[in-house]
Amino acid sequence: MKYSILIIMALVFCTNIVLAQNKVQIKYTDSSKIVYGKASFYSRSLDGSRTAIGTKFSHEKMTGASNFFKLRSWVRVTRLATGKSIIVYINDRMPSYMAKKGRAIDLSRKAAGKLGFLHLGLTKVKVEEVFNDTEH
């Protein structure tokens, strides 16, 4: 009986750790929002499809899809494993299930390549707004 309670407590603790790793963390500063989560990149099949702002998606542009920043925002994406960062334009939205799985941003292949994670598929990132076109 004593061991079964310990096993149950250990399972609950480990489950909470796994779930916490899949969540997006949002922090607010005086001037901006910072989002921690995972980055992925668009499927090749989406090249040429319409984005949420009405433009055609291209893997050759430095763009991204995010549900955490306004459309037409410029954001800095920093790969936490290497400290490498890039600036991308938010021109699309992700499917909501991706955000629930801990995705902070979905990048073009060019952007993912510059961050160096094409071979991985996913990487942990920090995303912070640099400029918002809708405010000007």
C-alpha atoms as an extended CHARMM CRD file, in Angstrom:
* protein
*
       136  EXT
         1         1  MET       CA              0.0000000000        0.0000000000        0.0000000000  PROA      1               0.0000000000
         2         2  LYS       CA              2.7630000000        2.4070000000        0.9750000000  PROA      2               0.0000000000
         3         3  TYR       CA              4.6510000000        1.7110000000       -2.2890000000  PROA      3               0.0000000000
         4         4  SER       CA              1.5700000000        2.1130000000       -4.4590000000  PROA      4               0.0000000000
         5         5  ILE       CA              0.9990000000        5.6130000000       -3.0720000000  PROA      5               0.0000000000
         6         6  LEU       CA              4.6280000000        6.5070000000       -3.7990000000  PROA      6               0.0000000000
         7         7  ILE       CA              4.3230000000        5.1320000000       -7.3310000000  PROA      7               0.0000000000
         8         8  ILE       CA              1.1350000000        7.1250000000       -7.9530000000  PROA      8               0.0000000000
         9         9  MET       CA              2.7530000000       10.2940000000       -6.6040000000  PROA      9               0.0000000000
        10        10  ALA       CA              5.8050000000        9.7440000000       -8.8350000000  PROA      10              0.0000000000
        11        11  LEU       CA              3.6060000000        9.2200000000      -11.9030000000  PROA      11              0.0000000000
        12        12  VAL       CA              1.6510000000       12.4120000000      -11.2080000000  PROA      12              0.0000000000
        13        13  PHE       CA              4.8850000000       14.3670000000      -10.7200000000  PROA      13              0.0000000000
        14        14  CYS       CA              6.4500000000       13.0120000000      -13.9440000000  PROA      14              0.0000000000
        15        15  THR       CA              3.2480000000       13.6330000000      -15.9260000000  PROA      15              0.0000000000
        16        16  ASN       CA              3.2010000000       17.2600000000      -14.7990000000  PROA      16              0.0000000000
        17        17  ILE       CA              6.8210000000       17.6930000000      -15.9020000000  PROA      17              0.0000000000
        18        18  VAL       CA              6.0700000000       16.2670000000      -19.3540000000  PROA      18              0.0000000000
        19        19  LEU       CA              2.9670000000       18.4530000000      -19.7400000000  PROA      19              0.0000000000
        20        20  ALA       CA              4.8590000000       21.5620000000      -18.6220000000  PROA      20              0.0000000000
        21        21  GLN       CA              7.4960000000       20.9420000000      -21.3050000000  PROA      21              0.0000000000
        22        22  ASN       CA              4.7810000000       21.0260000000      -23.9940000000  PROA      22              0.0000000000
        23        23  LYS       CA              3.2720000000       24.3520000000      -22.9400000000  PROA      23              0.0000000000
        24        24  VAL       CA              4.0850000000       27.7410000000      -24.3280000000  PROA      24              0.0000000000
        25        25  GLN       CA              5.2520000000       30.2480000000      -21.7290000000  PROA      25              0.0000000000
        26        26  ILE       CA              4.3770000000       33.9020000000      -22.1730000000  PROA      26              0.0000000000
        27        27  LYS       CA              6.1800000000       36.6760000000      -20.2990000000  PROA      27              0.0000000000
        28        28  TYR       CA              5.3450000000       40.3680000000      -20.5150000000  PROA      28              0.0000000000
        29        29  THR       CA              7.8270000000       43.2010000000      -20.1280000000  PROA      29              0.0000000000
        30        30  ASP       CA              7.0630000000       46.9260000000      -19.9960000000  PROA      30              0.0000000000
        31        31  SER       CA              7.3770000000       47.2110000000      -23.7580000000  PROA      31              0.0000000000
        32        32  SER       CA              6.7290000000       43.7810000000      -25.2690000000  PROA      32              0.0000000000
        33        33  LYS       CA              5.7120000000       40.1620000000      -24.9960000000  PROA      33              0.0000000000
        34        34  ILE       CA              8.1780000000       37.2490000000      -24.9590000000  PROA      34              0.0000000000
        35        35  VAL       CA              7.0050000000       33.7520000000      -25.8590000000  PROA      35              0.0000000000
        36        36  TYR       CA              8.9730000000       30.5870000000      -25.0630000000  PROA      36              0.0000000000
        37        37  GLY       CA              8.0590000000       27.3890000000      -26.8570000000  PROA      37              0.0000000000
        38        38  LYS       CA              8.9550000000       25.2890000000      -29.8740000000  PROA      38              0.0000000000
        39        39  ALA       CA              9.5370000000       26.3160000000      -33.4640000000  PROA      39              0.0000000000
        40        40  SER       CA              8.6670000000       24.1540000000      -36.4330000000  PROA      40              0.0000000000
        41        41  PHE       CA              8.6240000000       24.8780000000      -40.1540000000  PROA      41              0.0000000000
        42        42  TYR       CA              6.0160000000       24.7520000000      -42.9070000000  PROA      42              0.0000000000
        43        43  SER       CA              5.4660000000       21.6560000000      -45.0100000000  PROA      43              0.0000000000
        44        44  ARG       CA              6.7540000000       21.9080000000      -48.5890000000  PROA      44              0.0000000000
        45        45  SER       CA              3.1820000000       21.3040000000      -49.8070000000  PROA      45              0.0000000000
        46        46  LEU       CA              2.0800000000       24.7100000000      -48.4760000000  PROA      46              0.0000000000
        47        47  ASP       CA              4.3910000000       26.6820000000      -50.7810000000  PROA      47              0.0000000000
        48        48  GLY       CA              2.1890000000       29.0370000000      -52.8120000000  PROA      48              0.0000000000
        49        49  SER       CA             -0.8470000000       28.7780000000      -50.5230000000  PROA      49              0.0000000000
        50        50  ARG       CA             -2.5280000000       31.9290000000      -49.1810000000  PROA      50              0.0000000000
        51        51  THR       CA             -1.4920000000       33.2490000000      -45.7790000000  PROA      51              0.0000000000
        52        52  ALA       CA             -3.7970000000       34.9110000000      -43.2580000000  PROA      52              0.0000000000
        53        53  ILE       CA             -2.8770000000       38.3640000000      -44.6170000000  PROA      53              0.0000000000
        54        54  GLY       CA             -3.6770000000       37.2780000000      -48.1840000000  PROA      54              0.0000000000
        55        55  THR       CA             -0.1800000000       36.9610000000      -49.6290000000  PROA      55              0.0000000000
        56        56  LYS       CA              1.2200000000       33.7810000000      -51.1540000000  PROA      56              0.0000000000
        57        57  PHE       CA              3.4200000000       31.7590000000      -48.8200000000  PROA      57              0.0000000000
        58        58  SER       CA              6.9950000000       31.2090000000      -49.9880000000  PROA      58              0.0000000000
        59        59  HSD       CA              9.6800000000       29.0940000000      -48.3350000000  PROA      59              0.0000000000
        60        60  GLU       CA             12.2300000000       31.5650000000      -49.6910000000  PROA      60              0.0000000000
        61        61  LYS       CA             11.0410000000       34.4470000000      -47.4830000000  PROA      61              0.0000000000
        62        62  MET       CA             11.8070000000       35.0980000000      -43.8140000000  PROA      62              0.0000000000
        63        63  THR       CA              8.2680000000       34.6430000000      -42.5130000000  PROA      63              0.0000000000
        64        64  GLY       CA              6.4070000000       32.8490000000      -39.7720000000  PROA      64              0.0000000000
        65        65  ALA       CA              3.0020000000       31.8820000000      -38.4580000000  PROA      65              0.0000000000
        66        66  SER       CA              2.1170000000       32.4960000000      -34.8200000000  PROA      66              0.0000000000
        67        67  ASN       CA             -1.0230000000       32.7600000000      -32.7360000000  PROA      67              0.0000000000
        68        68  PHE       CA              0.7740000000       34.7780000000      -30.0660000000  PROA      68              0.0000000000
        69        69  PHE       CA              1.6430000000       37.9200000000      -32.0420000000  PROA      69              0.0000000000
        70        70  LYS       CA             -0.3900000000       40.2560000000      -34.2360000000  PROA      70              0.0000000000
        71        71  LEU       CA             -0.3370000000       39.7080000000      -37.9590000000  PROA      71              0.0000000000
        72        72  ARG       CA              2.1510000000       41.9990000000      -39.7250000000  PROA      72              0.0000000000
        73        73  SER       CA              4.4820000000       41.9910000000      -36.7070000000  PROA      73              0.0000000000
        74        74  TRP       CA              8.2340000000       41.5660000000      -36.9750000000  PROA      74              0.0000000000
        75        75  VAL       CA              9.6090000000       39.1960000000      -34.3370000000  PROA      75              0.0000000000
        76        76  ARG       CA             13.0500000000       38.0550000000      -33.2320000000  PROA      76              0.0000000000
        77        77  VAL       CA             13.2720000000       34.2590000000      -32.9750000000  PROA      77              0.0000000000
        78        78  THR       CA             16.1860000000       32.9640000000      -30.9010000000  PROA      78              0.0000000000
        79        79  ARG       CA             17.1070000000       29.2770000000      -30.9040000000  PROA      79              0.0000000000
        80        80  LEU       CA             17.8090000000       28.5270000000      -27.2490000000  PROA      80              0.0000000000
        81        81  ALA       CA             20.2880000000       25.6930000000      -27.9430000000  PROA      81              0.0000000000
        82        82  THR       CA             22.6540000000       27.9240000000      -29.9220000000  PROA      82              0.0000000000
        83        83  GLY       CA             21.7180000000       31.5370000000      -29.1400000000  PROA      83              0.0000000000
        84        84  LYS       CA             21.3720000000       32.2070000000      -32.9020000000  PROA      84              0.0000000000
        85        85  SER       CA             18.5850000000       34.6520000000      -33.7440000000  PROA      85              0.0000000000
        86        86  ILE       CA             16.7410000000       35.8800000000      -36.8290000000  PROA      86              0.0000000000
        87        87  ILE       CA             14.0120000000       38.4130000000      -37.6090000000  PROA      87              0.0000000000
        88        88  VAL       CA             10.8430000000       37.1750000000      -39.3480000000  PROA      88              0.0000000000
        89        89  TYR       CA              7.5640000000       38.7370000000      -40.4820000000  PROA      89              0.0000000000
        90        90  ILE       CA              4.3420000000       37.2410000000      -39.0490000000  PROA      90              0.0000000000
        91        91  ASN       CA              2.0610000000       36.8020000000      -42.0520000000  PROA      91              0.0000000000
        92        92  ASP       CA              0.0360000000       33.7410000000      -41.0050000000  PROA      92              0.0000000000
        93        93  ARG       CA             -1.6440000000       31.8700000000      -38.1770000000  PROA      93              0.0000000000
        94        94  MET       CA             -0.9620000000       28.3280000000      -36.9810000000  PROA      94              0.0000000000
        95        95  PRO       CA             -3.6880000000       25.7380000000      -36.4960000000  PROA      95              0.0000000000
        96        96  SER       CA             -4.7710000000       26.0080000000      -32.8440000000  PROA      96              0.0000000000
        97        97  TYR       CA             -3.7240000000       22.4190000000      -32.0590000000  PROA      97              0.0000000000
        98        98  MET       CA             -0.0970000000       23.4050000000      -32.7570000000  PROA      98              0.0000000000
        99        99  ALA       CA             -0.1390000000       26.0620000000      -30.0360000000  PROA      99              0.0000000000
       100       100  LYS       CA             -1.6300000000       23.5220000000      -27.6370000000  PROA      100             0.0000000000
       101       101  LYS       CA              1.3410000000       21.2390000000      -28.3960000000  PROA      101             0.0000000000
       102       102  GLY       CA              3.7560000000       23.9590000000      -27.3390000000  PROA      102             0.0000000000
       103       103  ARG       CA              4.5040000000       25.5850000000      -30.6910000000  PROA      103             0.0000000000
       104       104  ALA       CA              5.3010000000       29.2680000000      -30.4420000000  PROA      104             0.0000000000
       105       105  ILE       CA              5.9690000000       29.7600000000      -34.1560000000  PROA      105             0.0000000000
       106       106  ASP       CA              5.9450000000       27.9470000000      -37.4920000000  PROA      106             0.0000000000
       107       107  LEU       CA              8.6950000000       29.2390000000      -39.7980000000  PROA      107             0.0000000000
       108       108  SER       CA              9.4750000000       29.2040000000      -43.4980000000  PROA      108             0.0000000000
       109       109  ARG       CA             12.1820000000       26.7260000000      -44.5230000000  PROA      109             0.0000000000
       110       110  LYS       CA             14.5970000000       29.6030000000      -45.1720000000  PROA      110             0.0000000000
       111       111  ALA       CA             14.1250000000       30.9020000000      -41.6270000000  PROA      111             0.0000000000
       112       112  ALA       CA             14.4400000000       27.4030000000      -40.1150000000  PROA      112             0.0000000000
       113       113  GLY       CA             17.6070000000       26.8570000000      -42.1380000000  PROA      113             0.0000000000
       114       114  LYS       CA             19.1620000000       30.0810000000      -40.8550000000  PROA      114             0.0000000000
       115       115  LEU       CA             18.4460000000       28.9010000000      -37.2950000000  PROA      115             0.0000000000
       116       116  GLY       CA             19.9650000000       25.5250000000      -38.1720000000  PROA      116             0.0000000000
       117       117  PHE       CA             17.2150000000       23.0910000000      -37.2120000000  PROA      117             0.0000000000
       118       118  LEU       CA             15.9290000000       21.7350000000      -40.5410000000  PROA      118             0.0000000000
       119       119  HSD       CA             17.3610000000       18.3080000000      -39.7120000000  PROA      119             0.0000000000
       120       120  LEU       CA             15.6000000000       18.2800000000      -36.3060000000  PROA      120             0.0000000000
       121       121  GLY       CA             12.0860000000       19.3770000000      -37.2490000000  PROA      121             0.0000000000
       122       122  LEU       CA             11.5420000000       21.2010000000      -33.9330000000  PROA      122             0.0000000000
       123       123  THR       CA             13.6550000000       23.3380000000      -31.6390000000  PROA      123             0.0000000000
       124       124  LYS       CA             13.0940000000       25.3680000000      -28.4700000000  PROA      124             0.0000000000
       125       125  VAL       CA             12.9330000000       29.0990000000      -29.0610000000  PROA      125             0.0000000000
       126       126  LYS       CA             12.3050000000       32.4980000000      -27.5440000000  PROA      126             0.0000000000
       127       127  VAL       CA             10.1530000000       34.7980000000      -29.6950000000  PROA      127             0.0000000000
       128       128  GLU       CA              9.8790000000       38.5260000000      -29.0020000000  PROA      128             0.0000000000
       129       129  GLU       CA              8.1520000000       41.2900000000      -30.9060000000  PROA      129             0.0000000000
       130       130  VAL       CA             10.4860000000       43.8200000000      -32.5100000000  PROA      130             0.0000000000
       131       131  PHE       CA              8.0400000000       45.9420000000      -34.5200000000  PROA      131             0.0000000000
       132       132  ASN       CA              4.3050000000       45.8990000000      -35.2590000000  PROA      132             0.0000000000
       133       133  ASP       CA              3.2120000000       47.3350000000      -38.6470000000  PROA      133             0.0000000000
       134       134  THR       CA             -0.3910000000       47.7210000000      -37.4620000000  PROA      134             0.0000000000
       135       135  GLU       CA              0.5530000000       50.3980000000      -34.9240000000  PROA      135             0.0000000000
       136       136  HSD       CA              2.0170000000       52.8000000000      -37.5250000000  PROA      136             0.0000000000
